[in-house]
Amino acid sequence: MRRTTATRTALSALLLLGTWATAGARSASAAGSPAPAAEAPASASLLSAMQHDFGLTKSQAEARLAAEKTATAVERKAKRAAGASYGGSWFDASSGRLTVAVTRGADTSAVRATGATVRLVRHSARQLDAVKARIDALSAPAGVSNWYVDTKANKVVVDVVTAHRDDNDVRAFLTRARKAGPVTVQQTAHTPRTLAAGTVGGDPYYTGNVRCSIGFSVYGGFVSAGHCDQHTGAVYGWDHSYIGNFQGSSFPDNDYSWVNVGSGWWTVPVVLGWGTVSDQLVRGSNEAPVGASICRSGSTSHWHCGTVLAKNETVNYSQGAVHQMTKTNVCAEPGDSGGSFISGDQAQGVTSGGWGDCSSGGETWYQPINEILNRYGLTLHTA
């Protein structure tokens, strides 16, 4: 929403309120005025943002979006072709192709026939997921930041905060983790945190003493982050008018929630571009591969883009571990929690937490959208 009275009466944090006609460039994560139905996701403003964030020319940005769309379709076919030998996959922006890892015994010809490049690895994705699951069952100390399956390395990576690498409880955790299977340890200077913020005027939605950002419209409400639920029930918009109530939430273990919408608010299939890009229509929730470009919209730092770095990652917040997260190098700041991650016109997930900020950079994790929809039986509102 804009910070004017007229446009604030349009929508609220990312997708809801007001009239589409007045929702053009709001200040919170509200749904802006939708682009014309015929507009392609690669709008001029989106291409401009990609040129700025990735250092691309317009034609290079167009080519990358097209290649990523193809890779998303290839990934599904290649995974089926590889079967139990599937070892993970990732998109290479330099070549514009998807690489699929497979173990010995795979029908590599069938996998290549899907259009993927094939790499032979020792461990299947199922084996690595089992290793990660065994680590998930451990109790992680605060000095352990996160862990995930690195498909390129064909190992499970555990990130340890450098300042705590010699702590006895960290060493004990790593000893147990290494017994779970192929594990490598990396050091990080950063501790992940959730991105909720104290109440400040003029931002997306409020609950208790917390401000967060709306993620995506679903029929009957919207989805957001679970840690935003302060268990006070009621949710209020940027103007403090009543929107609805939390109907379900989970945090830690997961980080998702959904809120019903009423009292004059309604849902629209839009992600706010904050004037950086045109407000983006949401047309589906096909999952982008590792290596694909992705953008985030939030009420504090607005619109930023980056790349998908890893999937199915466990993040060890101070409140407890959250599983099956996706890591990106998109920046975020307090108050962006719950906001939308989108790739092209496909919803990807809701902002959970990270480290850094949008001045110095950082990494941010999101909770994948399809898990939230399946958990609560929700239907994404699409254009």
mmCIF file of C-alpha atoms in Angstrom:
data_model
loop_
_atom_site.group_PDB
_atom_site.id
_atom_site.type_symbol
_atom_site.label_atom_id
_atom_site.label_comp_id
_atom_site.label_asym_id
_atom_site.label_seq_id
_atom_site.Cartn_x
_atom_site.Cartn_y
_atom_site.Cartn_z
ATOM 1 C CA MET A 1 0.000 0.000 0.000
ATOM 2 C CA ARG A 2 1.039 3.506 -0.457
ATOM 3 C CA ARG A 3 1.387 5.564 2.647
ATOM 4 C CA THR A 4 -1.562 7.731 1.607
ATOM 5 C CA THR A 5 -5.027 7.295 3.100
ATOM 6 C CA ALA A 6 -6.576 6.529 -0.274
ATOM 7 C CA THR A 7 -4.347 3.634 -1.143
ATOM 8 C CA ARG A 8 -4.213 2.275 2.394
ATOM 9 C CA THR A 9 -7.878 1.609 2.121
ATOM 10 C CA ALA A 10 -6.966 -0.747 -0.651
ATOM 11 C CA LEU A 11 -5.293 -3.860 0.783
ATOM 12 C CA SER A 12 -3.181 -4.923 3.647
ATOM 13 C CA ALA A 13 -0.088 -6.909 4.106
ATOM 14 C CA LEU A 14 0.527 -8.510 0.773
ATOM 15 C CA LEU A 15 -2.690 -9.814 -0.621
ATOM 16 C CA LEU A 16 -5.866 -8.809 1.003
ATOM 17 C CA LEU A 17 -7.843 -5.751 1.606
ATOM 18 C CA GLY A 18 -9.210 -2.908 -0.378
ATOM 19 C CA THR A 19 -10.054 -2.357 -3.922
ATOM 20 C CA TRP A 20 -7.717 -3.442 -6.665
ATOM 21 C CA ALA A 21 -8.082 -0.060 -8.297
ATOM 22 C CA THR A 22 -6.456 1.751 -5.369
ATOM 23 C CA ALA A 23 -3.948 -0.869 -4.328
ATOM 24 C CA GLY A 24 -1.141 0.091 -6.631
ATOM 25 C CA ALA A 25 2.004 0.613 -4.526
ATOM 26 C CA ARG A 26 1.187 0.124 -0.885
ATOM 27 C CA SER A 27 3.586 0.209 2.012
ATOM 28 C CA ALA A 28 2.748 -3.058 3.680
ATOM 29 C CA SER A 29 2.568 -6.512 2.307
ATOM 30 C CA ALA A 30 -0.822 -6.034 0.785
ATOM 31 C CA ALA A 31 -1.992 -7.093 -2.572
ATOM 32 C CA GLY A 32 -1.443 -4.331 -5.035
ATOM 33 C CA SER A 33 -3.517 -3.740 -8.081
ATOM 34 C CA PRO A 34 -3.260 -6.824 -10.254
ATOM 35 C CA ALA A 35 -1.495 -6.697 -13.557
ATOM 36 C CA PRO A 36 -3.665 -7.179 -16.633
ATOM 37 C CA ALA A 37 -4.627 -10.787 -17.117
ATOM 38 C CA ALA A 38 -2.674 -11.002 -20.339
ATOM 39 C CA GLU A 39 0.565 -9.726 -18.831
ATOM 40 C CA ALA A 40 3.341 -12.289 -18.779
ATOM 41 C CA PRO A 41 5.231 -12.894 -15.513
ATOM 42 C CA ALA A 42 8.338 -11.498 -17.199
ATOM 43 C CA SER A 43 7.053 -7.923 -17.041
ATOM 44 C CA ALA A 44 9.367 -5.042 -17.904
ATOM 45 C CA SER A 45 9.738 -4.171 -14.220
ATOM 46 C CA LEU A 46 10.508 -7.752 -13.209
ATOM 47 C CA LEU A 47 13.130 -7.979 -15.926
ATOM 48 C CA SER A 48 14.560 -4.676 -14.727
ATOM 49 C CA ALA A 49 14.815 -6.029 -11.171
ATOM 50 C CA MET A 50 16.593 -9.146 -12.408
ATOM 51 C CA GLN A 51 19.014 -7.045 -14.407
ATOM 52 C CA HIS A 52 19.790 -5.044 -11.277
ATOM 53 C CA ASP A 53 20.030 -7.951 -8.806
ATOM 54 C CA PHE A 54 21.793 -10.452 -11.071
ATOM 55 C CA GLY A 55 23.786 -8.122 -13.327
ATOM 56 C CA LEU A 56 22.035 -9.382 -16.467
ATOM 57 C CA THR A 57 20.970 -7.750 -19.695
ATOM 58 C CA LYS A 58 17.272 -7.801 -20.574
ATOM 59 C CA SER A 59 17.749 -10.646 -23.060
ATOM 60 C CA GLN A 60 19.781 -12.611 -20.508
ATOM 61 C CA ALA A 61 17.042 -12.165 -17.892
ATOM 62 C CA GLU A 62 14.391 -13.341 -20.371
ATOM 63 C CA ALA A 63 16.523 -16.345 -21.301
ATOM 64 C CA ARG A 64 17.061 -17.250 -17.637
ATOM 65 C CA LEU A 65 13.350 -17.140 -16.830
ATOM 66 C CA ALA A 66 12.605 -19.340 -19.838
ATOM 67 C CA ALA A 67 15.366 -21.797 -18.892
ATOM 68 C CA GLU A 68 14.143 -21.994 -15.290
ATOM 69 C CA LYS A 69 10.595 -22.707 -16.444
ATOM 70 C CA THR A 70 11.896 -25.527 -18.605
ATOM 71 C CA ALA A 71 14.081 -26.867 -15.778
ATOM 72 C CA THR A 72 11.098 -26.995 -13.420
ATOM 73 C CA ALA A 73 9.234 -29.207 -15.897
ATOM 74 C CA VAL A 74 12.309 -31.347 -16.634
ATOM 75 C CA GLU A 75 12.932 -31.917 -12.917
ATOM 76 C CA ARG A 76 9.590 -33.673 -12.447
ATOM 77 C CA LYS A 77 10.131 -35.944 -15.458
ATOM 78 C CA ALA A 78 13.744 -36.735 -14.614
ATOM 79 C CA LYS A 79 12.887 -37.653 -11.033
ATOM 80 C CA ARG A 80 10.356 -40.181 -12.284
ATOM 81 C CA ALA A 81 12.827 -41.555 -14.835
ATOM 82 C CA ALA A 82 15.564 -41.983 -12.216
ATOM 83 C CA GLY A 83 13.296 -43.743 -9.729
ATOM 84 C CA ALA A 84 15.064 -45.020 -6.607
ATOM 85 C CA SER A 85 18.419 -43.968 -8.095
ATOM 86 C CA TYR A 86 17.497 -40.271 -7.964
ATOM 87 C CA GLY A 87 20.154 -38.312 -6.066
ATOM 88 C CA GLY A 88 18.789 -34.773 -6.294
ATOM 89 C CA SER A 89 18.960 -32.023 -8.912
ATOM 90 C CA TRP A 90 19.965 -28.395 -9.408
ATOM 91 C CA PHE A 91 19.703 -25.665 -12.019
ATOM 92 C CA ASP A 92 22.900 -24.166 -13.455
ATOM 93 C CA ALA A 93 22.299 -20.548 -14.451
ATOM 94 C CA SER A 94 25.478 -20.421 -16.576
ATOM 95 C CA SER A 95 24.439 -23.311 -18.821
ATOM 96 C CA GLY A 96 20.696 -22.865 -18.440
ATOM 97 C CA ARG A 97 20.281 -26.589 -17.792
ATOM 98 C CA LEU A 98 19.175 -28.875 -14.999
ATOM 99 C CA THR A 99 21.648 -31.424 -13.625
ATOM 100 C CA VAL A 100 20.216 -34.619 -12.127
ATOM 101 C CA ALA A 101 22.332 -36.798 -9.841
ATOM 102 C CA VAL A 102 21.817 -40.582 -10.037
ATOM 103 C CA THR A 103 23.396 -43.615 -8.400
ATOM 104 C CA ARG A 104 24.816 -46.623 -10.226
ATOM 105 C CA GLY A 105 22.194 -48.777 -11.866
ATOM 106 C CA ALA A 106 20.066 -45.857 -13.018
ATOM 107 C CA ASP A 107 18.673 -45.729 -16.533
ATOM 108 C CA THR A 108 20.804 -42.737 -17.490
ATOM 109 C CA SER A 109 19.502 -42.739 -21.059
ATOM 110 C CA ALA A 110 15.951 -42.266 -19.824
ATOM 111 C CA VAL A 111 17.035 -39.444 -17.541
ATOM 112 C CA ARG A 112 18.971 -37.697 -20.322
ATOM 113 C CA ALA A 113 15.966 -38.091 -22.602
ATOM 114 C CA THR A 114 14.061 -35.684 -20.354
ATOM 115 C CA GLY A 115 16.564 -32.941 -21.236
ATOM 116 C CA ALA A 116 18.626 -33.169 -18.043
ATOM 117 C CA THR A 117 22.387 -33.442 -17.633
ATOM 118 C CA VAL A 118 23.307 -36.532 -15.600
ATOM 119 C CA ARG A 119 25.889 -36.806 -12.818
ATOM 120 C CA LEU A 120 26.798 -40.120 -11.158
ATOM 121 C CA VAL A 121 26.894 -40.027 -7.337
ATOM 122 C CA ARG A 122 27.352 -42.509 -4.520
ATOM 123 C CA HIS A 123 24.279 -41.806 -2.389
ATOM 124 C CA SER A 124 20.650 -41.527 -3.468
ATOM 125 C CA ALA A 125 18.426 -38.685 -2.301
ATOM 126 C CA ARG A 126 16.479 -41.187 -0.226
ATOM 127 C CA GLN A 127 19.654 -42.299 1.566
ATOM 128 C CA LEU A 128 20.737 -38.729 2.256
ATOM 129 C CA ASP A 129 17.263 -37.786 3.467
ATOM 130 C CA ALA A 130 17.456 -40.727 5.874
ATOM 131 C CA VAL A 131 20.798 -39.439 7.202
ATOM 132 C CA LYS A 132 19.306 -35.992 7.705
ATOM 133 C CA ALA A 133 16.273 -37.488 9.446
ATOM 134 C CA ARG A 134 18.576 -39.221 11.932
ATOM 135 C CA ILE A 135 20.259 -35.877 12.629
ATOM 136 C CA ASP A 136 16.836 -34.243 12.965
ATOM 137 C CA ALA A 137 16.124 -36.652 15.804
ATOM 138 C CA LEU A 138 19.088 -35.286 17.782
ATOM 139 C CA SER A 139 18.839 -32.344 20.150
ATOM 140 C CA ALA A 140 20.928 -29.552 18.624
ATOM 141 C CA PRO A 141 22.719 -26.977 20.796
ATOM 142 C CA ALA A 142 22.529 -23.264 19.998
ATOM 143 C CA GLY A 143 26.008 -23.379 18.437
ATOM 144 C CA VAL A 144 24.685 -25.484 15.551
ATOM 145 C CA SER A 145 23.061 -23.211 12.972
ATOM 146 C CA ASN A 146 21.419 -25.557 10.458
ATOM 147 C CA TRP A 147 21.857 -28.729 8.429
ATOM 148 C CA TYR A 148 20.709 -29.871 4.995
ATOM 149 C CA VAL A 149 21.295 -32.261 2.108
ATOM 150 C CA ASP A 150 23.801 -30.767 -0.341
ATOM 151 C CA THR A 151 22.915 -32.519 -3.583
ATOM 152 C CA LYS A 152 26.015 -31.277 -5.413
ATOM 153 C CA ALA A 153 28.342 -32.544 -2.675
ATOM 154 C CA ASN A 154 26.179 -35.673 -2.206
ATOM 155 C CA LYS A 155 26.471 -35.255 1.555
ATOM 156 C CA VAL A 156 24.615 -33.800 4.500
ATOM 157 C CA VAL A 157 26.131 -30.453 5.508
ATOM 158 C CA VAL A 158 26.044 -29.238 9.115
ATOM 159 C CA ASP A 159 26.740 -25.537 9.670
ATOM 160 C CA VAL A 160 28.333 -24.620 13.010
ATOM 161 C CA VAL A 161 28.622 -21.071 14.371
ATOM 162 C CA THR A 162 32.354 -20.354 14.413
ATOM 163 C CA ALA A 163 32.268 -18.801 17.876
ATOM 164 C CA HIS A 164 30.844 -22.055 19.280
ATOM 165 C CA ARG A 165 32.788 -24.635 17.270
ATOM 166 C CA ASP A 166 34.807 -25.746 20.314
ATOM 167 C CA ASP A 167 31.859 -25.954 22.715
ATOM 168 C CA ASN A 168 31.570 -29.392 24.274
ATOM 169 C CA ASP A 169 27.891 -29.726 23.392
ATOM 170 C CA VAL A 170 28.612 -28.820 19.754
ATOM 171 C CA ARG A 171 31.403 -31.362 19.529
ATOM 172 C CA ALA A 172 29.175 -34.016 21.059
ATOM 173 C CA PHE A 173 26.407 -33.226 18.569
ATOM 174 C CA LEU A 174 28.807 -33.460 15.617
ATOM 175 C CA THR A 175 30.131 -36.805 16.835
ATOM 176 C CA ARG A 176 26.592 -38.199 16.854
ATOM 177 C CA ALA A 177 25.780 -36.549 13.514
ATOM 178 C CA ARG A 178 28.782 -38.099 11.774
ATOM 179 C CA LYS A 179 27.624 -41.545 12.885
ATOM 180 C CA ALA A 180 24.394 -40.975 10.951
ATOM 181 C CA GLY A 181 26.124 -41.182 7.560
ATOM 182 C CA PRO A 182 28.021 -39.004 5.060
ATOM 183 C CA VAL A 183 28.291 -35.663 6.871
ATOM 184 C CA THR A 184 30.527 -32.660 6.314
ATOM 185 C CA VAL A 185 30.846 -29.719 8.709
ATOM 186 C CA GLN A 186 31.065 -26.073 7.661
ATOM 187 C CA GLN A 187 31.510 -22.939 9.749
ATOM 188 C CA THR A 188 29.325 -19.858 9.667
ATOM 189 C CA ALA A 189 29.608 -16.555 11.488
ATOM 190 C CA HIS A 190 25.844 -16.190 11.672
ATOM 191 C CA THR A 191 23.054 -17.451 13.914
ATOM 192 C CA PRO A 192 19.605 -17.710 12.266
ATOM 193 C CA ARG A 193 16.727 -15.764 13.777
ATOM 194 C CA THR A 194 13.060 -15.372 12.969
ATOM 195 C CA LEU A 195 12.003 -12.103 11.376
ATOM 196 C CA ALA A 196 8.988 -10.903 13.307
ATOM 197 C CA ALA A 197 9.045 -7.338 14.618
ATOM 198 C CA GLY A 198 7.500 -5.260 17.379
ATOM 199 C CA THR A 199 4.399 -3.272 16.478
ATOM 200 C CA VAL A 200 5.074 -0.179 14.399
ATOM 201 C CA GLY A 201 2.534 1.938 12.576
ATOM 202 C CA GLY A 202 1.670 1.545 8.929
ATOM 203 C CA ASP A 203 2.770 -2.018 8.254
ATOM 204 C CA PRO A 204 0.967 -5.138 7.085
ATOM 205 C CA TYR A 205 -0.645 -7.142 9.857
ATOM 206 C CA TYR A 206 -0.501 -7.218 13.606
ATOM 207 C CA THR A 207 -1.167 -9.830 16.220
ATOM 208 C CA GLY A 208 -0.360 -9.378 19.890
ATOM 209 C CA ASN A 209 2.739 -7.172 19.942
ATOM 210 C CA VAL A 210 4.138 -8.505 16.662
ATOM 211 C CA ARG A 211 4.082 -7.261 13.075
ATOM 212 C CA CYS A 212 4.488 -9.745 10.241
ATOM 213 C CA SER A 213 3.798 -9.975 6.511
ATOM 214 C CA ILE A 214 1.124 -11.878 4.664
ATOM 215 C CA GLY A 215 2.374 -14.658 2.425
ATOM 216 C CA PHE A 216 -0.196 -15.794 -0.134
ATOM 217 C CA SER A 217 -3.955 -15.640 -0.503
ATOM 218 C CA VAL A 218 -5.829 -18.898 -0.202
ATOM 219 C CA TYR A 219 -9.563 -19.296 -0.589
ATOM 220 C CA GLY A 220 -10.949 -18.125 2.735
ATOM 221 C CA GLY A 221 -7.800 -16.457 4.072
ATOM 222 C CA PHE A 222 -4.038 -16.176 3.784
ATOM 223 C CA VAL A 223 -0.966 -18.119 4.858
ATOM 224 C CA SER A 224 1.994 -16.759 6.787
ATOM 225 C CA ALA A 225 4.693 -17.850 9.255
ATOM 226 C CA GLY A 226 3.847 -19.911 12.334
ATOM 227 C CA HIS A 227 6.070 -17.924 14.690
ATOM 228 C CA CYS A 228 3.908 -14.861 13.996
ATOM 229 C CA ASP A 229 1.016 -16.472 15.900
ATOM 230 C CA GLN A 230 1.124 -14.929 19.376
ATOM 231 C CA HIS A 231 -1.867 -17.057 20.433
ATOM 232 C CA THR A 232 -3.984 -13.979 20.981
ATOM 233 C CA GLY A 233 -6.249 -15.144 18.158
ATOM 234 C CA ALA A 234 -7.142 -11.884 16.456
ATOM 235 C CA VAL A 235 -5.263 -10.463 13.463
ATOM 236 C CA TYR A 236 -5.442 -6.788 12.440
ATOM 237 C CA GLY A 237 -4.496 -5.006 9.233
ATOM 238 C CA TRP A 238 -2.240 -2.018 8.609
ATOM 239 C CA ASP A 239 -5.025 0.303 9.788
ATOM 240 C CA HIS A 240 -5.672 -1.879 12.868
ATOM 241 C CA SER A 241 -9.047 -2.972 11.537
ATOM 242 C CA TYR A 242 -9.947 -6.582 12.322
ATOM 243 C CA ILE A 243 -9.133 -9.107 9.557
ATOM 244 C CA GLY A 244 -9.743 -12.510 11.131
ATOM 245 C CA ASN A 245 -8.157 -15.095 13.412
ATOM 246 C CA PHE A 246 -5.392 -17.669 13.252
ATOM 247 C CA GLN A 247 -7.061 -20.920 12.258
ATOM 248 C CA GLY A 248 -3.927 -23.015 12.578
ATOM 249 C CA SER A 249 -0.214 -22.614 13.180
ATOM 250 C CA SER A 250 2.913 -24.644 13.877
ATOM 251 C CA PHE A 251 6.251 -23.473 15.284
ATOM 252 C CA PRO A 252 8.882 -24.789 15.863
ATOM 253 C CA ASP A 253 9.200 -28.086 13.916
ATOM 254 C CA ASN A 254 7.351 -26.220 11.149
ATOM 255 C CA ASP A 255 6.898 -22.490 10.567
ATOM 256 C CA TYR A 256 3.500 -21.942 8.998
ATOM 257 C CA SER A 257 0.076 -20.569 9.817
ATOM 258 C CA TRP A 258 -3.152 -19.533 8.186
ATOM 259 C CA VAL A 259 -5.649 -16.801 8.982
ATOM 260 C CA ASN A 260 -9.285 -16.574 7.917
ATOM 261 C CA VAL A 261 -10.373 -13.363 6.208
ATOM 262 C CA GLY A 262 -13.584 -11.396 6.718
ATOM 263 C CA SER A 263 -14.919 -8.087 8.035
ATOM 264 C CA GLY A 264 -14.623 -6.321 4.695
ATOM 265 C CA TRP A 265 -11.277 -7.856 3.723
ATOM 266 C CA TRP A 266 -10.956 -10.282 0.846
ATOM 267 C CA THR A 267 -8.257 -12.247 -0.899
ATOM 268 C CA VAL A 268 -6.606 -11.596 -4.256
ATOM 269 C CA PRO A 269 -3.915 -13.611 -6.107
ATOM 270 C CA VAL A 270 -1.271 -10.891 -6.004
ATOM 271 C CA VAL A 271 2.191 -10.326 -4.526
ATOM 272 C CA LEU A 272 3.136 -6.702 -3.906
ATOM 273 C CA GLY A 273 6.076 -5.424 -5.954
ATOM 274 C CA TRP A 274 6.543 -2.295 -3.847
ATOM 275 C CA GLY A 275 7.164 -0.124 -6.883
ATOM 276 C CA THR A 276 10.368 -2.042 -7.625
ATOM 277 C CA VAL A 277 8.410 -4.304 -9.971
ATOM 278 C CA SER A 278 4.771 -4.470 -10.976
ATOM 279 C CA ASP A 279 2.568 -6.278 -8.491
ATOM 280 C CA GLN A 280 2.857 -9.944 -9.434
ATOM 281 C CA LEU A 281 -0.070 -12.218 -10.222
ATOM 282 C CA VAL A 282 0.118 -15.710 -8.692
ATOM 283 C CA ARG A 283 -0.739 -18.469 -11.147
ATOM 284 C CA GLY A 284 0.342 -21.637 -9.331
ATOM 285 C CA SER A 285 2.811 -23.239 -6.937
ATOM 286 C CA ASN A 286 5.181 -25.327 -9.072
ATOM 287 C CA GLU A 287 8.375 -25.776 -7.065
ATOM 288 C CA ALA A 288 11.470 -24.116 -8.516
ATOM 289 C CA PRO A 289 14.722 -26.164 -8.528
ATOM 290 C CA VAL A 290 17.884 -25.387 -6.603
ATOM 291 C CA GLY A 291 19.778 -22.703 -8.519
ATOM 292 C CA ALA A 292 16.656 -20.956 -9.814
ATOM 293 C CA SER A 293 16.062 -17.250 -9.300
ATOM 294 C CA ILE A 294 13.520 -16.285 -6.660
ATOM 295 C CA CYS A 295 12.133 -13.054 -5.211
ATOM 296 C CA ARG A 296 10.700 -12.096 -1.828
ATOM 297 C CA SER A 297 8.111 -9.476 -0.839
ATOM 298 C CA GLY A 298 7.871 -8.259 2.764
ATOM 299 C CA SER A 299 6.571 -5.322 4.748
ATOM 300 C CA THR A 300 9.937 -4.082 6.015
ATOM 301 C CA SER A 301 12.499 -4.470 3.248
ATOM 302 C CA HIS A 302 9.992 -4.787 0.404
ATOM 303 C CA TRP A 303 11.099 -6.567 -2.827
ATOM 304 C CA HIS A 304 14.417 -8.404 -3.188
ATOM 305 C CA CYS A 305 15.635 -11.240 -5.388
ATOM 306 C CA GLY A 306 18.263 -13.969 -5.241
ATOM 307 C CA THR A 307 18.770 -17.689 -5.811
ATOM 308 C CA VAL A 308 17.504 -20.951 -4.282
ATOM 309 C CA LEU A 309 20.519 -22.444 -2.457
ATOM 310 C CA ALA A 310 19.230 -25.630 -0.791
ATOM 311 C CA LYS A 311 16.061 -27.522 0.058
ATOM 312 C CA ASN A 312 14.874 -29.704 2.937
ATOM 313 C CA GLU A 313 17.145 -27.854 5.355
ATOM 314 C CA THR A 314 16.768 -27.959 9.136
ATOM 315 C CA VAL A 315 17.228 -24.545 10.786
ATOM 316 C CA ASN A 316 18.058 -24.430 14.486
ATOM 317 C CA TYR A 317 16.420 -21.271 15.860
ATOM 318 C CA SER A 318 16.670 -20.393 19.539
ATOM 319 C CA GLN A 319 13.034 -21.510 19.886
ATOM 320 C CA GLY A 320 13.784 -24.926 18.388
ATOM 321 C CA ALA A 321 14.528 -26.650 15.087
ATOM 322 C CA VAL A 322 12.342 -26.134 12.004
ATOM 323 C CA HIS A 323 12.464 -28.788 9.280
ATOM 324 C CA GLN A 324 12.035 -28.984 5.488
ATOM 325 C CA MET A 325 13.019 -25.375 4.883
ATOM 326 C CA THR A 326 14.384 -23.893 1.661
ATOM 327 C CA LYS A 327 17.473 -21.651 1.845
ATOM 328 C CA THR A 328 18.054 -18.617 -0.381
ATOM 329 C CA ASN A 329 20.559 -15.781 -0.608
ATOM 330 C CA VAL A 330 17.732 -13.228 -0.618
ATOM 331 C CA CYS A 331 18.024 -10.693 2.201
ATOM 332 C CA ALA A 332 15.267 -10.016 4.758
ATOM 333 C CA GLU A 333 14.704 -7.988 7.913
ATOM 334 C CA PRO A 334 12.479 -8.069 11.028
ATOM 335 C CA GLY A 335 8.840 -7.663 10.046
ATOM 336 C CA ASP A 336 9.314 -9.559 6.757
ATOM 337 C CA SER A 337 8.335 -12.831 8.470
ATOM 338 C CA GLY A 338 5.510 -14.627 6.720
ATOM 339 C CA GLY A 339 5.993 -12.679 3.486
ATOM 340 C CA SER A 340 5.925 -14.310 0.077
ATOM 341 C CA PHE A 341 8.669 -16.022 -1.900
ATOM 342 C CA ILE A 342 7.775 -16.271 -5.585
ATOM 343 C CA SER A 343 9.583 -17.522 -8.695
ATOM 344 C CA GLY A 344 8.141 -16.041 -11.881
ATOM 345 C CA ASP A 345 4.409 -16.352 -11.260
ATOM 346 C CA GLN A 346 4.685 -19.472 -9.073
ATOM 347 C CA ALA A 347 4.263 -19.256 -5.292
ATOM 348 C CA GLN A 348 7.180 -20.897 -3.455
ATOM 349 C CA GLY A 349 6.783 -20.280 0.284
ATOM 350 C CA VAL A 350 6.525 -17.934 3.255
ATOM 351 C CA THR A 351 9.476 -16.164 4.876
ATOM 352 C CA SER A 352 10.659 -17.782 8.101
ATOM 353 C CA GLY A 353 14.002 -16.349 9.224
ATOM 354 C CA GLY A 354 17.643 -15.841 8.387
ATOM 355 C CA TRP A 355 20.678 -13.729 9.120
ATOM 356 C CA GLY A 356 21.980 -10.417 7.843
ATOM 357 C CA ASP A 357 19.951 -7.533 6.416
ATOM 358 C CA CYS A 358 19.276 -5.793 3.123
ATOM 359 C CA SER A 359 22.153 -3.351 3.535
ATOM 360 C CA SER A 360 24.932 -5.905 4.005
ATOM 361 C CA GLY A 361 23.221 -8.989 2.546
ATOM 362 C CA GLY A 362 22.477 -12.345 4.125
ATOM 363 C CA GLU A 363 20.520 -15.581 3.744
ATOM 364 C CA THR A 364 16.844 -16.285 4.346
ATOM 365 C CA TRP A 365 14.855 -19.502 4.704
ATOM 366 C CA TYR A 366 11.266 -20.052 3.695
ATOM 367 C CA GLN A 367 8.636 -22.666 4.510
ATOM 368 C CA PRO A 368 7.485 -24.229 1.209
ATOM 369 C CA ILE A 369 3.924 -23.282 0.263
ATOM 370 C CA ASN A 370 2.706 -26.704 -0.883
ATOM 371 C CA GLU A 371 3.321 -28.231 2.540
ATOM 372 C CA ILE A 372 1.157 -25.525 4.115
ATOM 373 C CA LEU A 373 -1.642 -26.032 1.605
ATOM 374 C CA ASN A 374 -1.598 -29.797 2.122
ATOM 375 C CA ARG A 375 -1.424 -29.551 5.910
ATOM 376 C CA TYR A 376 -4.568 -27.444 6.212
ATOM 377 C CA GLY A 377 -6.420 -28.537 3.088
ATOM 378 C CA LEU A 378 -6.191 -25.049 1.588
ATOM 379 C CA THR A 379 -6.432 -23.981 -2.046
ATOM 380 C CA LEU A 380 -4.087 -21.295 -3.341
ATOM 381 C CA HIS A 381 -5.935 -18.313 -4.818
ATOM 382 C CA THR A 382 -4.567 -18.030 -8.361
ATOM 383 C CA ALA A 383 -5.167 -15.691 -11.269
#
